[in-house]
Coordinates of C-alpha atoms in Angstrom, one line a residue:
X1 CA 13.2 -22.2 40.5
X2 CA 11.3 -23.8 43.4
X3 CA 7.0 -23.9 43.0
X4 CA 6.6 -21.7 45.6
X5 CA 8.7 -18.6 43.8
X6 CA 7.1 -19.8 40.4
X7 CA 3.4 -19.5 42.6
X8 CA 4.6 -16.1 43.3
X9 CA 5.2 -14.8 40.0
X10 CA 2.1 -16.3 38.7
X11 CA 0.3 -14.6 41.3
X12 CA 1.4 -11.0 40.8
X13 CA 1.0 -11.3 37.1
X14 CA -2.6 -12.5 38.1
X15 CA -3.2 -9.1 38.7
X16 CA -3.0 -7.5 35.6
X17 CA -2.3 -9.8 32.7
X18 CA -5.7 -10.0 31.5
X19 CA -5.2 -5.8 31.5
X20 CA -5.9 -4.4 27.8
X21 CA -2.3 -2.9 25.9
X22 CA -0.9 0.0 27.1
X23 CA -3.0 0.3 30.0
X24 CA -1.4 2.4 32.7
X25 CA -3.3 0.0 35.5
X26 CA -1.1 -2.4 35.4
X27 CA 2.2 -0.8 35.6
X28 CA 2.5 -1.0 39.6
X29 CA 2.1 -4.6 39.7
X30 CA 5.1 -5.1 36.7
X31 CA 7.2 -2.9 38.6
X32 CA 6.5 -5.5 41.2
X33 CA 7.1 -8.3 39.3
X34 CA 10.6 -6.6 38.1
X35 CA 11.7 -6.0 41.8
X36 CA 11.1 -9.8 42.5
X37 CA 12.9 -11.0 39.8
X38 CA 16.1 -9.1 40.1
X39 CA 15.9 -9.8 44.2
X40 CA 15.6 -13.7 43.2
X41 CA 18.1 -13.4 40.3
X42 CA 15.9 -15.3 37.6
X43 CA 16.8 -14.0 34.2
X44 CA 13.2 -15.2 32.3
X45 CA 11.2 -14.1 35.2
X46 CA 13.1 -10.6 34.5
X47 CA 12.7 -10.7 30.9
X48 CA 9.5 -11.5 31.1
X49 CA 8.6 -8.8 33.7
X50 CA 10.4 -6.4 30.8
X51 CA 8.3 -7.6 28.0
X52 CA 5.0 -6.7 30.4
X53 CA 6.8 -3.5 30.7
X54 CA 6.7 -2.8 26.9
X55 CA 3.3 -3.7 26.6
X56 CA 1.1 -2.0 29.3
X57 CA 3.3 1.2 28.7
X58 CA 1.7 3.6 26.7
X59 CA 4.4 5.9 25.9
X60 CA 6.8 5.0 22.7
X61 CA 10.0 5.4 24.6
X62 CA 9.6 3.6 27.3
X63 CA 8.9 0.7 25.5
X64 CA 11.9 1.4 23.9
X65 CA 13.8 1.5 26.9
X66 CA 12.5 -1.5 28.6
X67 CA 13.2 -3.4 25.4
X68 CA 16.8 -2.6 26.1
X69 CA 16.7 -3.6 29.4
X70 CA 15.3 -6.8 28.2
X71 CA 18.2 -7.5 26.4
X72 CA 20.5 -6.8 28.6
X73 CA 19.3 -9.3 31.1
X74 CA 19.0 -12.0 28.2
X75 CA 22.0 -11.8 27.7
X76 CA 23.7 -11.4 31.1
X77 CA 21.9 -14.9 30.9
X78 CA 23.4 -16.2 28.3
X79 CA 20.1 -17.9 27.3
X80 CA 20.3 -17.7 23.1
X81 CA 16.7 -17.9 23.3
X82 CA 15.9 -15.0 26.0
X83 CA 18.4 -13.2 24.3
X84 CA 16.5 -14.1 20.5
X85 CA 12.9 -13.1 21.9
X86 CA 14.8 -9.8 23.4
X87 CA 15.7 -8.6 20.0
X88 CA 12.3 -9.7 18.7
X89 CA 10.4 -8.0 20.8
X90 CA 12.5 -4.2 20.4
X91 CA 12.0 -5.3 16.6
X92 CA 8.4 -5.4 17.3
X93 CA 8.6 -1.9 18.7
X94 CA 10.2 0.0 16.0
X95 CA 8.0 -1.9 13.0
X96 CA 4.8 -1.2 15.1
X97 CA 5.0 2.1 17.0
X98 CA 7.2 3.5 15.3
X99 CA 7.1 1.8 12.1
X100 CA 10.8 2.0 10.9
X101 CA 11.0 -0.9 9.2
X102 CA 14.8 -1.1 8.3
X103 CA 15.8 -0.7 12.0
X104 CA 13.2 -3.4 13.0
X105 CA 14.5 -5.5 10.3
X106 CA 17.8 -5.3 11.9
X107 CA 16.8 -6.2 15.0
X108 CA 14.7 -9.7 13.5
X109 CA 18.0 -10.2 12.2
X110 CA 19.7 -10.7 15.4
X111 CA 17.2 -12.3 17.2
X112 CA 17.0 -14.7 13.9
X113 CA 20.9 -15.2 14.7
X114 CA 20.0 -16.2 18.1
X115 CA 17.3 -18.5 17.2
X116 CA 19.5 -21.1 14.7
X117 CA 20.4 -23.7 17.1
X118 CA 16.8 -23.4 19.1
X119 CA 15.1 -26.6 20.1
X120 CA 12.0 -24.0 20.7
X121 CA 10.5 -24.2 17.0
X122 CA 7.4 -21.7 17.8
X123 CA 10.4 -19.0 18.6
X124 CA 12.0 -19.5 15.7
X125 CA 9.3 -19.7 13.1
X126 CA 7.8 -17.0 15.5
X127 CA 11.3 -14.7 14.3
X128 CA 11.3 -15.9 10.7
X129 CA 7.1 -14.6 10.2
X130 CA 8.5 -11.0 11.5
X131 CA 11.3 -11.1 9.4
X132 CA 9.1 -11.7 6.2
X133 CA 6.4 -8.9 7.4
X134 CA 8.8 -6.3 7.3
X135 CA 9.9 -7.4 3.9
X136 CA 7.1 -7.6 2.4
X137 CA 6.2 -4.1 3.4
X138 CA 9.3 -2.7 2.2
X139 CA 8.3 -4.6 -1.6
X140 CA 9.9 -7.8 -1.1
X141 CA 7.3 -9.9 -2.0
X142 CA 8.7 -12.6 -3.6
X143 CA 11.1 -13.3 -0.7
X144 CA 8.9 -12.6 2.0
X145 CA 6.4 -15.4 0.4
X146 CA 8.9 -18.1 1.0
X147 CA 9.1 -17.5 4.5
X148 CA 5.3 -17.0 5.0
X149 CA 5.3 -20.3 3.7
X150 CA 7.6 -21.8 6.0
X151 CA 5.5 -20.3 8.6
X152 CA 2.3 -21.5 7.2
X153 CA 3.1 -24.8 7.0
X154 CA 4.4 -25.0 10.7
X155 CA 1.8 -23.4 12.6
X156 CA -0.5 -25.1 10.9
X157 CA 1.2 -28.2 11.3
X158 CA 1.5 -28.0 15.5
X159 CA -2.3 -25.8 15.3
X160 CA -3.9 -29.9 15.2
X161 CA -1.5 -31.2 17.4
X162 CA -2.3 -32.3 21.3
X163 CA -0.7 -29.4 22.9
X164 CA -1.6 -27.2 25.6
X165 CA -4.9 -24.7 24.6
X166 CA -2.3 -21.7 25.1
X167 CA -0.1 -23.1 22.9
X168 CA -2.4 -24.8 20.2
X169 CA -4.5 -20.8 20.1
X170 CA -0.9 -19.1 19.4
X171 CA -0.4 -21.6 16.4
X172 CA -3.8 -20.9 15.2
X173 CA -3.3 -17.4 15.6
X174 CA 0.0 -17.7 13.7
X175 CA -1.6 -19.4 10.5
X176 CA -4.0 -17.4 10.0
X177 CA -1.7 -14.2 10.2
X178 CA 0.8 -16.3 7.9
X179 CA -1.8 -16.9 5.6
X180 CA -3.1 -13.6 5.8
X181 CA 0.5 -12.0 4.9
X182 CA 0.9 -15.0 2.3
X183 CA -2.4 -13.0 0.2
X184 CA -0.7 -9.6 0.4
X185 CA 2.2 -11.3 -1.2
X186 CA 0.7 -12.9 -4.1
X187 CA -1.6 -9.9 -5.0
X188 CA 1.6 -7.6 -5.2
X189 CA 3.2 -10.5 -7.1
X190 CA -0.5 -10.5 -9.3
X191 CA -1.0 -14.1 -8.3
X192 CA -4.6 -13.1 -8.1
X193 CA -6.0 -16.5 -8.2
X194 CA -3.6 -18.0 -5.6
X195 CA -4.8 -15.3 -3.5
X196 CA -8.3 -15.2 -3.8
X197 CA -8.1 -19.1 -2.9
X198 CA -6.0 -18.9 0.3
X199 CA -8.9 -16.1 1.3
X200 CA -11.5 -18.3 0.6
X201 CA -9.4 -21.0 3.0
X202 CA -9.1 -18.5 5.5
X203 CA -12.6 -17.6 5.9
X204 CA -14.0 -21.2 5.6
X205 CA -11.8 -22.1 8.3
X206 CA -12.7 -19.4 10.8
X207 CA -16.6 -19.7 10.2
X208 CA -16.6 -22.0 12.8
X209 CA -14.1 -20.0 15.2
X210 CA -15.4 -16.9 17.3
X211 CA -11.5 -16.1 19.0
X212 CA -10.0 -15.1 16.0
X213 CA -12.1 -11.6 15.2
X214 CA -8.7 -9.7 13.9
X215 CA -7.6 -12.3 11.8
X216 CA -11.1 -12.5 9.9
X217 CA -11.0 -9.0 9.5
X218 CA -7.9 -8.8 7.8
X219 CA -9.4 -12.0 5.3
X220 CA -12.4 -9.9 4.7
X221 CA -10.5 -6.7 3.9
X222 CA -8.2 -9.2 1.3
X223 CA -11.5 -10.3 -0.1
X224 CA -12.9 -6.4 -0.3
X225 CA -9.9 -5.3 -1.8
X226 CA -10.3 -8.6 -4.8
X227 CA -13.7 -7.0 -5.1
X228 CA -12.7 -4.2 -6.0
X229 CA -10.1 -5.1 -8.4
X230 CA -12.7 -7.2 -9.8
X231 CA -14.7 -3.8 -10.6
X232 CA -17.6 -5.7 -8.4
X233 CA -17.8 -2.6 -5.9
X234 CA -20.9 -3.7 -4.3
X235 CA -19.6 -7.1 -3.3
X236 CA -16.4 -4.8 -1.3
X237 CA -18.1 -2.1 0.1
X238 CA -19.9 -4.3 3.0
X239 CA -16.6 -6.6 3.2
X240 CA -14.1 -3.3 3.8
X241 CA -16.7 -1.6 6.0
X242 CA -17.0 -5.5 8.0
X243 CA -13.6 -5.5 8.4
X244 CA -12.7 -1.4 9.4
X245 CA -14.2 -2.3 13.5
X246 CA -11.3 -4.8 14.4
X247 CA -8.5 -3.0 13.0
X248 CA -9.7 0.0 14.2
X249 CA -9.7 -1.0 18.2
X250 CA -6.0 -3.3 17.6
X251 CA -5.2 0.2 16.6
X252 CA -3.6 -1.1 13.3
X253 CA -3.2 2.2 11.5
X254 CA -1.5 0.3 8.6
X255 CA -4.6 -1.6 7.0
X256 CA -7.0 1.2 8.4
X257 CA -5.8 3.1 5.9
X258 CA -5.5 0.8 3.1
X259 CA -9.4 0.1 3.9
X260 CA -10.4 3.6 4.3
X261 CA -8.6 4.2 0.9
X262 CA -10.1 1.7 -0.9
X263 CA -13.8 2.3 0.3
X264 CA -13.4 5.6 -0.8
X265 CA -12.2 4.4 -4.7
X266 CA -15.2 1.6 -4.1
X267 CA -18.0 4.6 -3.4
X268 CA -16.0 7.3 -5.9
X269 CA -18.7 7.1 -8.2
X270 CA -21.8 6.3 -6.7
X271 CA -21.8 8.6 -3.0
X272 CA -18.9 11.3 -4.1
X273 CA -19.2 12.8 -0.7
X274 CA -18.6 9.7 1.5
X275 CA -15.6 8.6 -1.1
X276 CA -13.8 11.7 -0.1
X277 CA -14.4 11.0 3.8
X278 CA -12.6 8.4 3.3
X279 CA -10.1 9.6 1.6
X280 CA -9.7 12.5 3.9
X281 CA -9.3 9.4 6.8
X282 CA -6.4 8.5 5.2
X283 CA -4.8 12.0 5.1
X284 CA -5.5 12.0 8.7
X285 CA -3.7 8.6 9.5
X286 CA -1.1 10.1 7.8
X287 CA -0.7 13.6 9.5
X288 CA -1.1 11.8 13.0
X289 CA 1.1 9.2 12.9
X290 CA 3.7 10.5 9.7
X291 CA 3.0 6.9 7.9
X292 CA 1.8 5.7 4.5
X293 CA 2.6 3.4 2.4
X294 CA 2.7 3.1 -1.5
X295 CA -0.2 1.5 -2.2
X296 CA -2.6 4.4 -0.9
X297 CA -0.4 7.7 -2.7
X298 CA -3.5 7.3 -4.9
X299 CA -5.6 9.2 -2.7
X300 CA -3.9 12.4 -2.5
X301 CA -4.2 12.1 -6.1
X302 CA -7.8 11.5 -6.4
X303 CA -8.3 14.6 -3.6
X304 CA -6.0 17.0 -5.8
X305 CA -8.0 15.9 -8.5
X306 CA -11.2 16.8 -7.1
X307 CA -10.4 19.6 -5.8
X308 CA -9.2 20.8 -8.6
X309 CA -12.3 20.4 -10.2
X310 CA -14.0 22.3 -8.1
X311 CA -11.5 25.6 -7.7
X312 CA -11.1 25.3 -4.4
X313 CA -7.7 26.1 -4.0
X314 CA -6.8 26.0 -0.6
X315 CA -7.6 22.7 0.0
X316 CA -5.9 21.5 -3.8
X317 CA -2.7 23.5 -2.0
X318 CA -2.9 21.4 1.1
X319 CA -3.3 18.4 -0.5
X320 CA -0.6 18.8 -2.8
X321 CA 1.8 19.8 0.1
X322 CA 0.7 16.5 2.1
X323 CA 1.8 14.5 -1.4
X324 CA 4.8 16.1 -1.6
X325 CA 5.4 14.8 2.3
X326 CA 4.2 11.5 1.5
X327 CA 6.6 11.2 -1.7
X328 CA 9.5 12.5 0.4
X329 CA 8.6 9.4 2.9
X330 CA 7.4 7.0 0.5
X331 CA 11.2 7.8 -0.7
X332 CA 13.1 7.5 2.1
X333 CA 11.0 4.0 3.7
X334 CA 10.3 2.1 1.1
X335 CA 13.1 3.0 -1.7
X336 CA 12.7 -0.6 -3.2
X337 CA 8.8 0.6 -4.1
X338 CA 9.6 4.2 -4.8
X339 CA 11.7 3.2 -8.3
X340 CA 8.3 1.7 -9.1
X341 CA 5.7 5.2 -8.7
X342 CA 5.6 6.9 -11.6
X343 CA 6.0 10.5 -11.5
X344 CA 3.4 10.8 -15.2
X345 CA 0.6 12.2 -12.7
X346 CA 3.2 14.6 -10.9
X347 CA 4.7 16.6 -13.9
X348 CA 1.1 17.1 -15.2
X349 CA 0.1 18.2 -12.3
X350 CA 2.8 20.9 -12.2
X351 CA 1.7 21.8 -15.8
X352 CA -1.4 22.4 -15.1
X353 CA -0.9 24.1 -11.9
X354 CA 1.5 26.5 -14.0
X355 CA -1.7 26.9 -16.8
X356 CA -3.7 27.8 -14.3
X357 CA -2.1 30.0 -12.2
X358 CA -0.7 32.0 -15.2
X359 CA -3.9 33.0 -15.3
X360 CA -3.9 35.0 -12.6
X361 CA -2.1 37.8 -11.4
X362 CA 1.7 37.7 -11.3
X363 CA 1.3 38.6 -7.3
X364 CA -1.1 35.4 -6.7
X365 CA 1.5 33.9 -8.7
X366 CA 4.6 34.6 -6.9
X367 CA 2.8 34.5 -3.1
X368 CA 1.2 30.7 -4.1
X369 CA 4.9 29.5 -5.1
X370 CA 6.1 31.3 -2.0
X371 CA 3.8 29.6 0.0
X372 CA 4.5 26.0 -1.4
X373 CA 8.2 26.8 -0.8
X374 CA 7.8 28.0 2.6
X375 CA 5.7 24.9 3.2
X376 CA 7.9 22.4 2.0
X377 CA 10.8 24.4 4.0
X378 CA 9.2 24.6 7.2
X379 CA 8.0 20.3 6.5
X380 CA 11.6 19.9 6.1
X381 CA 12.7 22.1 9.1
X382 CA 10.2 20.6 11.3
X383 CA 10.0 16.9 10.6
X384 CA 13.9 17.5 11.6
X385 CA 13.4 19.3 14.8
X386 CA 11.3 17.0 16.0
X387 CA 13.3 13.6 14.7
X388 CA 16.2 15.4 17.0
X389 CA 14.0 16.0 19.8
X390 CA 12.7 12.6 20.1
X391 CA 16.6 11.3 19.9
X392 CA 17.8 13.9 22.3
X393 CA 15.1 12.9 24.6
X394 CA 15.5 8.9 24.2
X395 CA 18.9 9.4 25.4
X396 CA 18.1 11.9 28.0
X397 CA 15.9 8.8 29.8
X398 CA 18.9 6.4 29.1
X399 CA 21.2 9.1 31.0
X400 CA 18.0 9.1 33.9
X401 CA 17.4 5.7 34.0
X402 CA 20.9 5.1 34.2
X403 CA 21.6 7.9 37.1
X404 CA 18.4 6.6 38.7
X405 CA 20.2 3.1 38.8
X406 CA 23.6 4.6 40.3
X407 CA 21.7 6.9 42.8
X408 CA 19.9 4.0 44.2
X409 CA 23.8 2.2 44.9
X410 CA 25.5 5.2 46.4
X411 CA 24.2 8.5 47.2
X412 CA 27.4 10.3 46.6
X413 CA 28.8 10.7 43.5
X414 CA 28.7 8.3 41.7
X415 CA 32.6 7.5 40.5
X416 CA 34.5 4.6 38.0
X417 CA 33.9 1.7 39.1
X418 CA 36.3 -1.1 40.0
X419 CA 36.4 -4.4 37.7
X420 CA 38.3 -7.8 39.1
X421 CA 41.7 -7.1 38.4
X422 CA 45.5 -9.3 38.0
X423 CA 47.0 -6.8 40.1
X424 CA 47.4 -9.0 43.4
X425 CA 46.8 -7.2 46.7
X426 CA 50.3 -6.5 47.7
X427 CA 51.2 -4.5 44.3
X428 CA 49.1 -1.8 46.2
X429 CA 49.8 -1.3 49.7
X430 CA 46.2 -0.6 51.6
X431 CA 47.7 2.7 52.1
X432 CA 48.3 3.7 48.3
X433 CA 44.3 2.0 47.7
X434 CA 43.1 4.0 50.7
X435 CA 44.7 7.5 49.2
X436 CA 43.3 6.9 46.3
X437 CA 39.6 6.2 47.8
X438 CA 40.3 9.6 49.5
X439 CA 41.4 11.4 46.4
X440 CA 38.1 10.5 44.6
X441 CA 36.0 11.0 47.9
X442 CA 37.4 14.6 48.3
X443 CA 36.7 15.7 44.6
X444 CA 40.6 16.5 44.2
X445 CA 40.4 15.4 40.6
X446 CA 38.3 18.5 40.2
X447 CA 42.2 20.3 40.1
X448 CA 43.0 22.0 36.9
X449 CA 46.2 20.8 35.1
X450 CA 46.3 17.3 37.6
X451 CA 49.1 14.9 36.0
X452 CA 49.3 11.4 36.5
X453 CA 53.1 12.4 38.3
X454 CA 50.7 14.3 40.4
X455 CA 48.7 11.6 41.4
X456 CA 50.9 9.1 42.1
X457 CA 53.1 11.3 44.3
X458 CA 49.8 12.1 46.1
X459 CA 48.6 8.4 46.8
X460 CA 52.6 7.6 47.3
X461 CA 53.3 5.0 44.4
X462 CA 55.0 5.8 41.3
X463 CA 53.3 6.2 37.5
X464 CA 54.3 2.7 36.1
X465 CA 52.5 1.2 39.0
X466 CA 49.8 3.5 38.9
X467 CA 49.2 3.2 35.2
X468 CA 49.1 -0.5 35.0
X469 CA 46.7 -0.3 38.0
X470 CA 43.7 2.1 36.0
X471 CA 44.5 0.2 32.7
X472 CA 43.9 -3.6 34.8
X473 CA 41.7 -2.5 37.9
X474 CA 39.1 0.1 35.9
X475 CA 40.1 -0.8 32.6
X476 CA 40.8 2.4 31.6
X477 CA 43.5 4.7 31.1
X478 CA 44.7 7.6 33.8
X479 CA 43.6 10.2 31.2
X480 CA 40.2 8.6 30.6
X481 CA 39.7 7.7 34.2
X482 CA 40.0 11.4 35.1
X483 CA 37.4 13.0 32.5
X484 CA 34.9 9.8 33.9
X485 CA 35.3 11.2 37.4
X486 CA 34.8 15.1 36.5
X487 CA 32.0 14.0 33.9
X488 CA 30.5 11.7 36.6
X489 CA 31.2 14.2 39.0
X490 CA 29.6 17.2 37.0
X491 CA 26.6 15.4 35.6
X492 CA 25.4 14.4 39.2
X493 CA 25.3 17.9 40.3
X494 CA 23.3 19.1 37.7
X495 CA 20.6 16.4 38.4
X496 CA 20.5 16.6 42.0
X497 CA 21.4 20.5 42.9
X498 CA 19.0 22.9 40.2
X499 CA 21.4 25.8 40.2
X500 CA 23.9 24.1 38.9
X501 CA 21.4 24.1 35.7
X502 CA 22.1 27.8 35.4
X503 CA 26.0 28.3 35.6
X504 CA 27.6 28.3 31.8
X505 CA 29.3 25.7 29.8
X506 CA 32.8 27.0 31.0
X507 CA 31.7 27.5 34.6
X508 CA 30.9 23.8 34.5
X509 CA 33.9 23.0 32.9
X510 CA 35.8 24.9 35.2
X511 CA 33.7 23.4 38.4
X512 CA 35.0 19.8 37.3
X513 CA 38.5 20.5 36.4
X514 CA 38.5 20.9 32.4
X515 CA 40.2 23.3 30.8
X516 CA 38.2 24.4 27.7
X517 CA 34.2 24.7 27.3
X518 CA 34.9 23.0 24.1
X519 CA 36.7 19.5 25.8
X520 CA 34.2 19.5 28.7
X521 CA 31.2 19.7 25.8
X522 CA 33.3 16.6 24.1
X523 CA 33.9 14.5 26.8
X524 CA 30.5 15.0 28.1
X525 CA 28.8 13.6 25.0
X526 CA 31.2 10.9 25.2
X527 CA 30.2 10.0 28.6
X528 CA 26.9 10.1 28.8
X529 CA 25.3 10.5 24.6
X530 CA 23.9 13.3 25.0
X531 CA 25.4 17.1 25.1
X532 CA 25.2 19.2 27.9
X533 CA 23.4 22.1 27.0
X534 CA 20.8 18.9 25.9
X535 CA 20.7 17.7 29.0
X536 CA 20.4 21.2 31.1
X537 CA 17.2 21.6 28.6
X538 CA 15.9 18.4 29.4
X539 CA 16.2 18.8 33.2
X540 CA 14.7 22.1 33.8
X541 CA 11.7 21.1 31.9
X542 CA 11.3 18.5 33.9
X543 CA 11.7 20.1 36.7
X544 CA 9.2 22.4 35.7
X545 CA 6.4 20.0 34.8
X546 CA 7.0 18.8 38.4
X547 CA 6.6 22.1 39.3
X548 CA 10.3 22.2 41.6
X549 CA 10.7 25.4 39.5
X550 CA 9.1 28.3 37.8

């Protein structure tokens, strides 16, 4: 790549890259960046205008969606280190906005694969510290601790080397995070004094920094957290409250919790009313962003508890509906730790809940257990509906993006396309190719009942001709070739002409040449990963936020 295209790029991404996180500013400018890329065919310009992508949008999907992108130009590279930070960065994605750790870990996995033979260290040790995050947050600890360790040692290594400022800042910033992970490893393993002394490191280290405000934070919440343990309450109260700021703006929902939980257990006994404020945070972490991890199940606990006490038993109801959530996560994301939670607290909590209700009248009775089960139920129902909606519409922007992409080739329908094929150019006469251009130009596969007899006597070849040609040339066969055309054929029409959105599942079908409303709904999942009556859904509302429609 010449200096002057290199200038280029730099220049655009002057523009913006000093933009904070999901900052909607800056997305002109990347789609910019994009367009320039792909015109000048530079596969890291591309991937990096992608990863820009992922981070100044603010919507969840999105991301998601440019991370594939990412990938799919790493590896149209072939570039084992594009195609390693690709699948590191839609890692990064699903642990941090969507936190789903086991996906993410699959996807530090493969870029870990990618990484192996990488003469780019910093990538690799880069992979490795994401790898070991995830497990220590599903319990791993003992694992996870040997690669922090690894990581330590090399970013701390090239941190006092003579390297570039850039480069010698993202090695600083690396051993401190390392180190920082390496404490949450040894407390869960109860190497309390190993931990206490890498804090004490930390800290003494970053007294004389000012560029590393996160990473101090999450040293002084460590140091809190020891305080606590150490039943000295007034030495963690100031260090948790020091450290809540920093996470709070890098929107680290994680360890905001974890403090939030903790300052309340720190002030339990000395400003009851603040304590539960805190715990009350962390109920709201959880109800906004369906997270929580083990190590705070506590507070529902202590709230129950407390509310208990005091007979108010709306709020003892709610909070014991919000546990019962946070155990049916707690279950299902981190089933290494769940084995570990005793359930001592939960069966005398149901004892007592049975004493005391008892007590009251067998109508209370029956309408409070009603109430839980209809809760629990409608949890259930709901935390489904929505998991489906968010998958339905993930692949209802992969189907966009995708017919986006083909609209902006050919405005017609878009049909198969043609690979390079073994067939030579006299198999086909230019007459046979040119009736078969015509065939798919006139929408005649759109005909009920067409045979592949039919279609060679129309384009005049025979079928063993004809067969070899769809299996070589589209790599496909006749059968399959057809339902892509009438699928291809159908789904364009319902994006681009509305009142197609209104005909019926077999009016469609029949529109597009399939026989049953059963096979069209089949093959159109197959086509495009998503159903039709999905993708109808999907469409008018969108047309209806645009206001195209009433």
């Amino acid at each position: 790549m010449s200096q002057k295209t290199k200038t280029g790029f730099e220049e655009i991404r002057s523009r913006y890259e000093n933009l904070r996180k999901n900052d909607l500013n800056a997305l002109p400018d990347v789609r910019e960046y994009i367009k320039k890329a792909k015109r000048e065919s530079v596969a890291e310009q591309l991937v990096q205008g992608y990863r820009d992508a992922v981070f100044f949008s603010p919507k969840e999907y999105d991301k998601l969606i440019y991370s594939d992108s990412m990938i799919y130009v790493a590896f149209r590279s072939r570039d084992n280190d594009l195609i390693s930070l690709a699948y590191l960065g839609k890692g990064i994605i699903y642990y941090f906005n969507f936190k789903k750790f086991k996906p993410a870990l699959d996807e530090y996995l493969k870029a870990f694969e990618y990484s192996k033979n990488t003469k780019d260290e910093y990538l690799r040790h880069k992979v490795i510290y994401h790898m070991a995050v995830v497990k220590s947050y599903l319990g791993y600890y003992k694992d996870a601790a040997e690669q922090f360790q690894q990581c330590l040692t090399f970013f701390e290594g090239q941190s006092n080397q003579e390297l570039h400022p850039n480069e010698i800042f993202n090695n600083t910033r690396g051993y401190f995070n390392s180190l920082h992970q390496m404490v949450v490893c040894q407390r869960n393993l109860k190497n309390f004094s190993a931990a206490d002394s890498l804090v004490n490191i930390g800290l003494s280290k970053l007294a004389t920094m000012d560029d590393f405000a996160l990473e101090r934070s999450y040293l002084l919440k460590c140091k809190g957290i020891s305080n606590y343990y150490n039943q000295n309450y007034e030495g963690a109260i100031p260090l948790l409250r020091q450290s809540l700021p920093q996470l709070i703006k890098a929107d680290d929902f994680y360890w905001t919790s974890v403090v939030y939980f903790y300052l309340g257990k720190s002030l339990y006994d000395t400003n009851k009313e603040e304590a539960l404020s805190n715990f009350e945070k962390v109920d709201s972490i959880f109800s906004e962003h369906h997270f929580i991890v083990p190590e705070v199940r506590e507070n529902y606990e202590l709230l129950i508890k407390h509310y208990r006490k005091n007979r108010n038993l709306n709020k003892e109801l709610y909070y014991t509906d919000q546990l019962l959530a946070v155990d049916s996560l707690i279950n299902k994301d981190f089933t290494f730790l769940s084995s570990r939670i005793h359930g001592e607290y939960d069966t005398k909590s149901l004892l007592e809940k049975k004493e005391y209700l008892e007590k009251t009248s067998s109508r209370t009775l029956y309408l409070v257990i009603l109430l839980l089960f209809l809760s629990i139920l409608f949890l259930f129902l709901y935390v489904r509906h929505r998991k489906n909606e968010k998958l339905i519409l993930a692949k209802y922007k992969i189907l966009q993006q995708k017919l986006n992409t083909q609209t902006e080739n050919r405005h017609d329908v878009i049909l198969v396309e043609t690979r390079s094929s073994n067939i030579k150019s006299h198999d086909l006469s230019e007459e046979i190719l040119q009736n078969l251009a015509e065939f798919e130009e006139n929408k005649e596969f759109t005909k009920a009942g067409l045979s592949m007899s039919d279609l060679a006597e129309r384009i005049g070849t025979n079928t063993t001709y004809l067969s070899t040609y769809f299996n070589d040339t589209k790599g496909m066969s006749f059968k399959h070739y057809l339902n892509t055309l009438r699928i291809n054929y159908i789904t364009h029409l319902l994006n681009n002409d509305k009142k197609y959105l209104y005909y019926t599942i077999q009016a469609l079908a029949d529109k597009c040449g399939i026989s049953t409303r059963q096979s069209f709904t089949t093959l159109f999942y197959e086509v495009n990963g998503i159903r039709p009556k999905d993708f109808i859904r999907k469409r008018l509302e969108e047309l209806q936020e645009k206001k195209e429609i009433q």
